[in-house]
Short mmCIF file of C-alpha atoms in Angstrom, two decimals:
data_model
loop_
_atom_site.label_atom_id
_atom_site.label_comp_id
_atom_site.label_asym_id
_atom_site.label_seq_id
_atom_site.Cartn_x
_atom_site.Cartn_y
_atom_site.Cartn_z
CA MET Z 1 105.59 157.35 36.10
CA LYS Z 2 104.51 154.64 33.69
CA HIS Z 3 107.83 152.89 34.28
CA LEU Z 4 107.23 152.88 38.03
CA CYS Z 5 103.69 151.56 37.59
CA ARG Z 6 104.99 148.83 35.30
CA LYS Z 7 107.58 147.82 37.94
CA CYS Z 8 104.94 147.81 40.66
CA SER Z 9 102.62 145.67 38.54
CA LEU Z 10 105.36 143.14 37.81
CA LYS Z 11 106.33 143.02 41.50
CA SER Z 12 102.71 142.43 42.57
CA ILE Z 13 102.24 139.71 39.97
CA SER Z 14 105.51 138.01 40.99
CA LEU Z 15 104.52 138.09 44.67
CA PHE Z 16 101.11 136.64 43.83
CA LEU Z 17 102.67 133.85 41.73
CA LEU Z 18 105.17 133.00 44.49
CA THR Z 19 102.40 132.78 47.10
CA LEU Z 20 100.34 130.58 44.79
CA LEU Z 21 103.24 128.23 44.16
CA LEU Z 22 103.99 127.90 47.88
CA ILE Z 23 100.36 127.02 48.59
CA LEU Z 24 100.20 124.51 45.76
CA PHE Z 25 103.41 122.73 46.69
CA ILE Z 26 102.97 122.81 50.49
CA LEU Z 27 99.32 121.66 50.45
CA PRO Z 28 100.04 118.13 49.06
CA GLY Z 29 102.74 117.69 51.70
CA LEU Z 30 100.27 118.60 54.44
CA LEU Z 31 97.78 116.12 53.04
CA VAL Z 32 100.39 113.36 53.01
CA SER Z 33 101.75 114.04 56.51
CA GLY Z 34 98.27 114.45 57.95
CA SER Z 35 97.27 110.95 56.80
CA ALA Z 36 100.04 109.18 58.76
CA PRO Z 37 98.69 107.30 61.80
CA LYS Z 38 100.03 108.26 65.24
CA GLN Z 39 101.57 105.54 67.40
CA GLU Z 40 100.21 105.33 70.93
CA ASP Z 41 102.66 105.30 73.84
CA GLU Z 42 103.33 101.80 75.12
CA ILE Z 43 102.24 100.93 78.65
CA LEU Z 44 102.47 97.82 80.83
CA TYR Z 45 99.77 96.63 83.21
CA TYR Z 46 100.40 94.88 86.53
CA THR Z 47 97.69 93.46 88.80
CA ALA Z 48 98.44 92.55 92.43
CA LEU Z 49 96.02 90.33 94.35
CA GLY Z 50 96.17 89.21 97.94
CA ASP Z 51 96.02 89.78 101.65
CA SER Z 52 97.73 92.05 104.16
CA ILE Z 53 101.22 91.12 102.93
CA PRO Z 54 100.95 92.79 99.49
CA ASN Z 55 98.67 95.37 101.10
CA GLY Z 56 101.64 96.56 103.16
CA TYR Z 57 100.03 96.12 106.59
CA SER Z 58 101.76 98.10 109.32
CA ALA Z 59 101.59 96.70 112.87
CA ASP Z 60 102.64 100.16 114.03
CA GLY Z 61 100.21 102.72 112.62
CA ALA Z 62 102.90 105.39 112.55
CA MET Z 63 105.23 103.29 110.39
CA GLN Z 64 104.78 103.38 106.63
CA ILE Z 65 105.43 100.13 104.75
CA GLU Z 66 106.09 100.33 101.02
CA ASN Z 67 104.58 97.08 99.80
CA TYR Z 68 106.19 94.79 97.24
CA PRO Z 69 103.68 95.56 94.44
CA VAL Z 70 104.77 99.22 94.53
CA LEU Z 71 108.45 98.22 94.60
CA LEU Z 72 107.93 95.79 91.72
CA THR Z 73 106.10 98.45 89.70
CA GLU Z 74 109.02 100.85 90.07
CA ASP Z 75 111.51 98.23 88.86
CA LEU Z 76 109.33 97.20 85.91
CA GLN Z 77 109.17 100.82 84.83
CA ILE Z 78 112.93 101.32 85.12
CA ILE Z 79 113.80 98.11 83.25
CA ASN Z 80 111.28 98.51 80.42
CA GLN Z 81 111.47 102.31 80.13
CA VAL Z 82 107.70 102.59 79.73
CA PRO Z 83 104.92 103.57 82.15
CA VAL Z 84 103.58 100.73 84.32
CA GLN Z 85 100.04 100.91 85.70
CA LEU Z 86 99.57 99.08 89.00
CA MET Z 87 96.07 97.77 89.65
CA GLN Z 88 96.05 96.59 93.26
CA PHE Z 89 93.26 94.52 94.78
CA THR Z 90 94.51 93.63 98.25
CA LYS Z 91 92.93 93.64 101.70
CA ASN Z 92 93.97 92.89 105.25
CA GLY Z 93 92.59 89.57 106.49
CA LEU Z 94 91.64 88.33 103.02
CA THR Z 95 91.19 84.55 102.60
CA THR Z 96 90.99 82.53 99.40
CA ALA Z 97 87.23 82.16 99.84
CA LYS Z 98 86.74 85.92 100.23
CA LEU Z 99 89.05 86.59 97.30
CA ASN Z 100 86.87 84.37 95.12
CA ALA Z 101 83.57 85.80 96.35
CA SER Z 102 84.40 89.49 96.80
CA PHE Z 103 87.17 90.28 94.32
CA LEU Z 104 87.30 87.91 91.37
CA THR Z 105 83.58 88.39 90.68
CA GLN Z 106 84.00 92.16 90.20
CA SER Z 107 84.10 93.43 86.61
CA GLU Z 108 86.86 95.89 87.51
CA VAL Z 109 89.13 93.07 88.71
CA GLN Z 110 88.27 90.87 85.73
CA GLU Z 111 89.08 93.66 83.27
CA ALA Z 112 92.36 94.34 85.05
CA LEU Z 113 93.39 90.69 84.86
CA ALA Z 114 92.45 90.51 81.18
CA ALA Z 115 94.72 93.48 80.41
CA SER Z 116 97.63 92.54 82.66
CA ASP Z 117 101.13 91.70 81.52
CA VAL Z 118 102.15 90.74 85.07
CA ILE Z 119 100.04 89.28 87.89
CA THR Z 120 101.08 88.49 91.47
CA LEU Z 121 99.10 86.56 94.07
CA THR Z 122 99.72 86.23 97.81
CA ILE Z 123 96.93 84.43 99.63
CA GLY Z 124 96.35 81.53 102.04
CA ALA Z 125 97.96 82.62 105.31
CA ASN Z 126 94.65 83.87 106.67
CA ASP Z 127 92.99 80.56 105.86
CA LEU Z 128 95.39 78.96 108.33
CA MET Z 129 95.37 81.78 110.86
CA ASN Z 130 91.56 81.92 110.96
CA GLU Z 131 91.52 78.22 111.78
CA PHE Z 132 94.14 78.90 114.43
CA LYS Z 133 91.96 81.63 115.98
CA LYS Z 134 88.92 79.35 115.86
CA VAL Z 135 90.76 76.53 117.60
CA SER Z 136 92.14 78.89 120.24
CA ARG Z 137 88.69 80.26 120.99
CA GLU Z 138 87.14 76.80 121.26
CA ILE Z 139 89.91 75.25 123.36
CA LEU Z 140 90.19 78.22 125.73
CA GLY Z 141 86.43 78.64 125.98
CA ASN Z 142 86.69 82.25 124.85
CA GLU Z 143 83.26 83.40 123.71
CA SER Z 144 84.52 86.53 121.94
CA ALA Z 145 86.41 86.22 118.65
CA PHE Z 146 90.05 87.23 118.51
CA HIS Z 147 90.63 90.28 116.31
CA THR Z 148 94.08 89.17 115.21
CA ALA Z 149 96.09 85.98 115.09
CA ASP Z 150 98.59 87.62 117.43
CA GLU Z 151 95.89 87.95 120.11
CA ALA Z 152 94.92 84.30 119.67
CA LEU Z 153 98.55 83.24 119.85
CA GLN Z 154 99.22 85.09 123.08
CA ALA Z 155 96.03 83.74 124.67
CA LEU Z 156 96.92 80.21 123.59
CA GLN Z 157 100.44 80.48 124.97
CA LYS Z 158 99.11 81.62 128.32
CA GLY Z 159 96.43 78.91 128.35
CA ILE Z 160 98.93 76.12 127.66
CA SER Z 161 101.30 77.59 130.24
CA ASP Z 162 98.53 77.49 132.87
CA ASN Z 163 97.30 74.05 131.76
CA PRO Z 164 99.80 71.99 129.71
CA LEU Z 165 97.13 69.36 128.99
CA LEU Z 166 95.46 71.87 126.65
CA LEU Z 167 98.32 71.27 124.21
CA VAL Z 168 96.91 67.82 123.35
CA ASP Z 169 93.51 69.33 122.55
CA VAL Z 170 95.07 72.10 120.44
CA ILE Z 171 97.17 69.66 118.42
CA GLY Z 172 94.20 67.39 117.86
CA ALA Z 173 92.01 70.26 116.68
CA ILE Z 174 94.61 71.71 114.31
CA THR Z 175 95.53 68.37 112.75
CA GLY Z 176 91.84 67.77 112.20
CA TRP Z 177 91.55 70.87 110.01
CA ASP Z 178 90.11 70.00 106.62
CA TYR Z 179 92.72 71.69 104.43
CA ASP Z 180 91.01 70.10 101.43
CA SER Z 181 88.69 73.11 101.62
CA PHE Z 182 91.74 75.29 101.04
CA GLU Z 183 92.62 73.31 97.91
CA GLU Z 184 89.08 73.70 96.62
CA GLN Z 185 89.18 77.48 97.05
CA TRP Z 186 92.74 77.69 95.72
CA LEU Z 187 91.78 75.86 92.54
CA LEU Z 188 88.83 78.19 92.07
CA THR Z 189 91.15 81.18 92.46
CA VAL Z 190 93.85 80.15 90.00
CA LYS Z 191 91.34 78.78 87.48
CA SER Z 192 89.38 82.04 87.52
CA ILE Z 193 92.55 84.05 86.98
CA HIS Z 194 93.78 81.66 84.29
CA ASP Z 195 90.54 81.95 82.33
CA LEU Z 196 90.72 85.76 82.40
CA ARG Z 197 94.42 86.48 81.80
CA LYS Z 198 96.24 86.88 78.48
CA SER Z 199 98.14 83.87 77.16
CA ASP Z 200 101.45 85.78 77.18
CA SER Z 201 101.05 87.28 80.66
CA GLN Z 202 103.29 86.25 83.56
CA MET Z 203 101.97 85.25 86.96
CA ALA Z 204 103.94 84.82 90.20
CA VAL Z 205 102.40 83.14 93.26
CA THR Z 206 104.04 83.26 96.68
CA THR Z 207 103.92 80.33 99.08
CA ILE Z 208 102.92 80.59 102.74
CA TYR Z 209 105.64 81.16 105.31
CA ASN Z 210 105.32 80.16 108.95
CA PRO Z 211 103.56 83.12 110.60
CA VAL Z 212 104.28 81.82 114.11
CA GLU Z 213 107.89 80.79 113.55
CA LYS Z 214 109.19 83.38 116.02
CA ALA Z 215 106.57 82.55 118.63
CA GLU Z 216 107.58 80.51 121.66
CA LEU Z 217 105.26 77.57 121.02
CA PRO Z 218 105.78 74.05 122.31
CA GLY Z 219 107.89 72.03 119.90
CA THR Z 220 105.15 69.54 119.07
CA LEU Z 221 102.63 72.28 118.22
CA ASN Z 222 105.19 74.10 116.10
CA ALA Z 223 105.86 70.90 114.16
CA VAL Z 224 102.13 70.42 113.52
CA ILE Z 225 101.79 73.98 112.18
CA LYS Z 226 104.81 73.50 109.92
CA SER Z 227 103.28 70.29 108.60
CA LEU Z 228 100.02 72.07 107.74
CA ILE Z 229 101.88 74.90 105.98
CA ALA Z 230 103.90 72.35 104.01
CA LYS Z 231 100.69 70.66 102.84
CA MET Z 232 99.17 73.99 101.80
CA ASN Z 233 102.31 74.93 99.88
CA GLU Z 234 102.30 71.52 98.21
CA ILE Z 235 98.84 72.35 96.85
CA ILE Z 236 100.21 75.62 95.46
CA TYR Z 237 103.11 73.81 93.75
CA ASP Z 238 100.96 70.95 92.42
CA HIS Z 239 98.82 73.16 90.18
CA ALA Z 240 101.51 75.52 88.88
CA ASP Z 241 101.98 73.80 85.51
CA GLU Z 242 98.27 73.35 84.92
CA TYR Z 243 97.46 77.03 85.42
CA HIS Z 244 100.77 78.46 84.17
CA TYR Z 245 102.11 80.37 87.14
CA GLN Z 246 105.54 80.60 88.75
CA VAL Z 247 105.88 79.69 92.43
CA VAL Z 248 107.92 82.01 94.66
CA ASP Z 249 109.04 80.21 97.82
CA LEU Z 250 108.68 82.24 101.01
CA LEU Z 251 108.76 79.36 103.50
CA ASP Z 252 112.52 78.86 103.33
CA SER Z 253 113.40 82.42 102.30
CA GLY Z 254 114.35 83.67 105.75
CA ILE Z 255 111.52 86.20 105.73
CA ALA Z 256 110.64 85.31 109.33
CA GLU Z 257 113.75 87.27 110.27
CA HIS Z 258 112.25 90.37 108.65
CA THR Z 259 108.85 90.70 110.32
CA GLN Z 260 107.36 93.55 112.32
CA SER Z 261 106.72 93.70 116.05
CA ASP Z 262 103.71 91.37 115.69
CA GLY Z 263 106.05 88.67 114.38
CA LEU Z 264 103.64 87.99 111.50
CA HIS Z 265 103.85 90.69 108.84
CA PRO Z 266 106.92 91.64 106.79
CA ASP Z 267 108.76 94.81 107.70
CA GLN Z 268 110.29 96.99 104.96
CA LYS Z 269 113.23 94.63 104.45
CA GLY Z 270 110.75 91.75 104.30
CA GLN Z 271 108.78 93.49 101.54
CA GLU Z 272 112.00 94.14 99.65
CA LEU Z 273 112.94 90.48 100.02
CA ILE Z 274 109.62 89.37 98.52
CA ARG Z 275 110.13 91.85 95.68
CA SER Z 276 113.58 90.39 94.96
CA LEU Z 277 112.33 86.80 95.04
CA ILE Z 278 109.51 87.60 92.59
CA GLU Z 279 111.86 89.46 90.26
CA SER Z 280 114.21 86.47 90.20
CA THR Z 281 111.26 84.34 89.02
CA LEU Z 282 109.74 86.65 86.38
CA ASP Z 283 111.14 87.83 83.07
CA MET Z 284 111.31 91.51 84.01
CA GLN Z 285 112.09 92.62 80.44
CA ILE Z 286 108.42 92.50 79.51
CA ILE Z 287 108.69 94.47 76.25
CA GLN Z 288 111.27 92.06 74.87
CA ALA Z 289 109.30 89.06 76.13
CA LEU Z 290 106.15 90.22 74.37
CA GLU Z 291 108.04 90.77 71.12
CA LEU Z 292 109.56 87.29 71.29
CA SER Z 293 106.14 85.80 72.01
CA GLU Z 294 104.64 87.53 68.97
CA GLN Z 295 107.55 86.40 66.80
CA ALA Z 296 107.11 82.78 67.92
CA GLU Z 297 103.41 82.89 67.07
CA SER Z 298 104.12 84.36 63.64
CA GLU Z 299 106.42 81.43 62.86
CA THR Z 300 103.70 78.89 63.60
CA ALA Z 301 99.92 78.94 63.37
CA ASP Z 302 99.52 82.69 62.75
CA LEU Z 303 102.05 82.91 59.91
CA ALA Z 304 99.42 82.80 57.18
CA LYS Z 305 97.23 85.41 58.86
CA GLU Z 306 100.17 87.76 59.31
CA ARG Z 307 101.23 87.27 55.68
CA ILE Z 308 97.73 88.14 54.45
CA ALA Z 309 97.58 91.16 56.75
CA SER Z 310 101.00 92.27 55.54
CA GLU Z 311 99.95 91.96 51.91
CA GLN Z 312 96.78 93.92 52.57
CA LYS Z 313 98.76 96.60 54.36
CA ALA Z 314 101.22 96.81 51.48
CA ALA Z 315 98.36 97.09 48.99
CA GLU Z 316 96.73 99.85 51.02
CA GLN Z 317 100.07 101.64 51.24
CA LYS Z 318 100.47 101.47 47.46
CA LEU Z 319 96.97 102.87 46.99
CA ARG Z 320 97.76 105.73 49.36
CA GLN Z 321 101.02 106.45 47.57
CA ALA Z 322 99.30 106.39 44.16
CA LYS Z 323 96.58 108.71 45.41
CA GLN Z 324 99.13 111.09 46.86
CA LYS Z 325 101.08 111.00 43.60
CA ARG Z 326 97.96 111.82 41.60
CA ILE Z 327 97.15 114.71 43.95
CA LEU Z 328 100.68 116.02 43.51
CA GLN Z 329 100.52 115.69 39.73
CA ILE Z 330 97.17 117.49 39.59
CA CYS Z 331 98.50 120.26 41.78
CA LEU Z 332 101.57 120.63 39.57
CA MET Z 333 99.45 120.70 36.42
CA ILE Z 334 97.14 123.30 37.90
CA SER Z 335 100.05 125.41 39.09
CA ALA Z 336 101.75 125.17 35.69
CA GLY Z 337 98.54 126.18 33.94
CA LEU Z 338 98.00 129.08 36.28
CA LEU Z 339 101.58 130.19 35.81
CA LEU Z 340 101.15 130.19 32.04
CA CYS Z 341 97.89 132.13 32.24
CA LEU Z 342 99.27 134.65 34.70
CA SER Z 343 102.49 135.04 32.73
CA ALA Z 344 100.50 135.67 29.56
CA ALA Z 345 98.26 138.14 31.37
CA ALA Z 346 101.32 139.93 32.77
CA ILE Z 347 102.91 140.21 29.33
CA ILE Z 348 99.71 141.53 27.78
CA HIS Z 349 99.34 144.02 30.64
CA VAL Z 350 102.90 145.29 30.18
CA LYS Z 351 102.50 145.64 26.41
CA LYS Z 352 99.31 147.66 26.85
CA ARG Z 353 101.19 149.99 29.16
#
């Protein structure tokens, strides 16, 4: 009976010692692993600004148009293998003046631009089309405003057909348009975006294509409209270097062959064409581009700052390692002392038995 009790006592003591050792050796490891910082998942941000074109306007309400910002977002995600957050601020009928007054003054839009890795801008067509509607209303003596440019175009075609002399008045009014006002608003737009965006972000700006190219307008009027569009696009090109954006040409892209029944807005193939043209302009491998940008900065003005930060990080790492080593040593010393005490107590207990 005493022999059995002695065996039971030794077994209990051994089990207790084993449990104690496991706790003492596992605890430092938990402390070390728990102190390691977690890396956040990488994410890219894309902001799309503009009018009905990036908004994916559908002339037929039953037809769904997947706009180019959505298509571009999908490709960015596939190429970079990270989530891409699309922040879209687009509206049908938007002009440069309304973009400046109603969108770029909003804190939500400003914060989006400040965080964005990619920015796209499609604006300006409505500046021209609104002038076209205004001229049509004045020349035709129409007191009510046209809801769309298509309505104005059809009314103008009929008016000129009934009275060919109206063509002279229309041409005179359109050529008299002060497109300097467009340049003023355009500069305000790109400057506002430039001041908000990150230095390593990419920005693609589309030019204006001829929204009445498929319309059966008199040759002289068509030439005047093309001349105005060319001048507006020249303004877009002229300020590209100053405000660091890439120009995506839509005028000579053949997009007029891919418009909806209204002859003005891109159909699905048209949206896909714009997406392809933008992607051929941007560096779609954003993750790699950001890494190269950071590397270039580290080799120049920020080299000293990065060296200091690296040294501080290394020093902090050494302190953490030393602290962890001391904790481990203390734990080992405590466990060894406890083992000795418990072993001695076990021996004394057995001898007394």
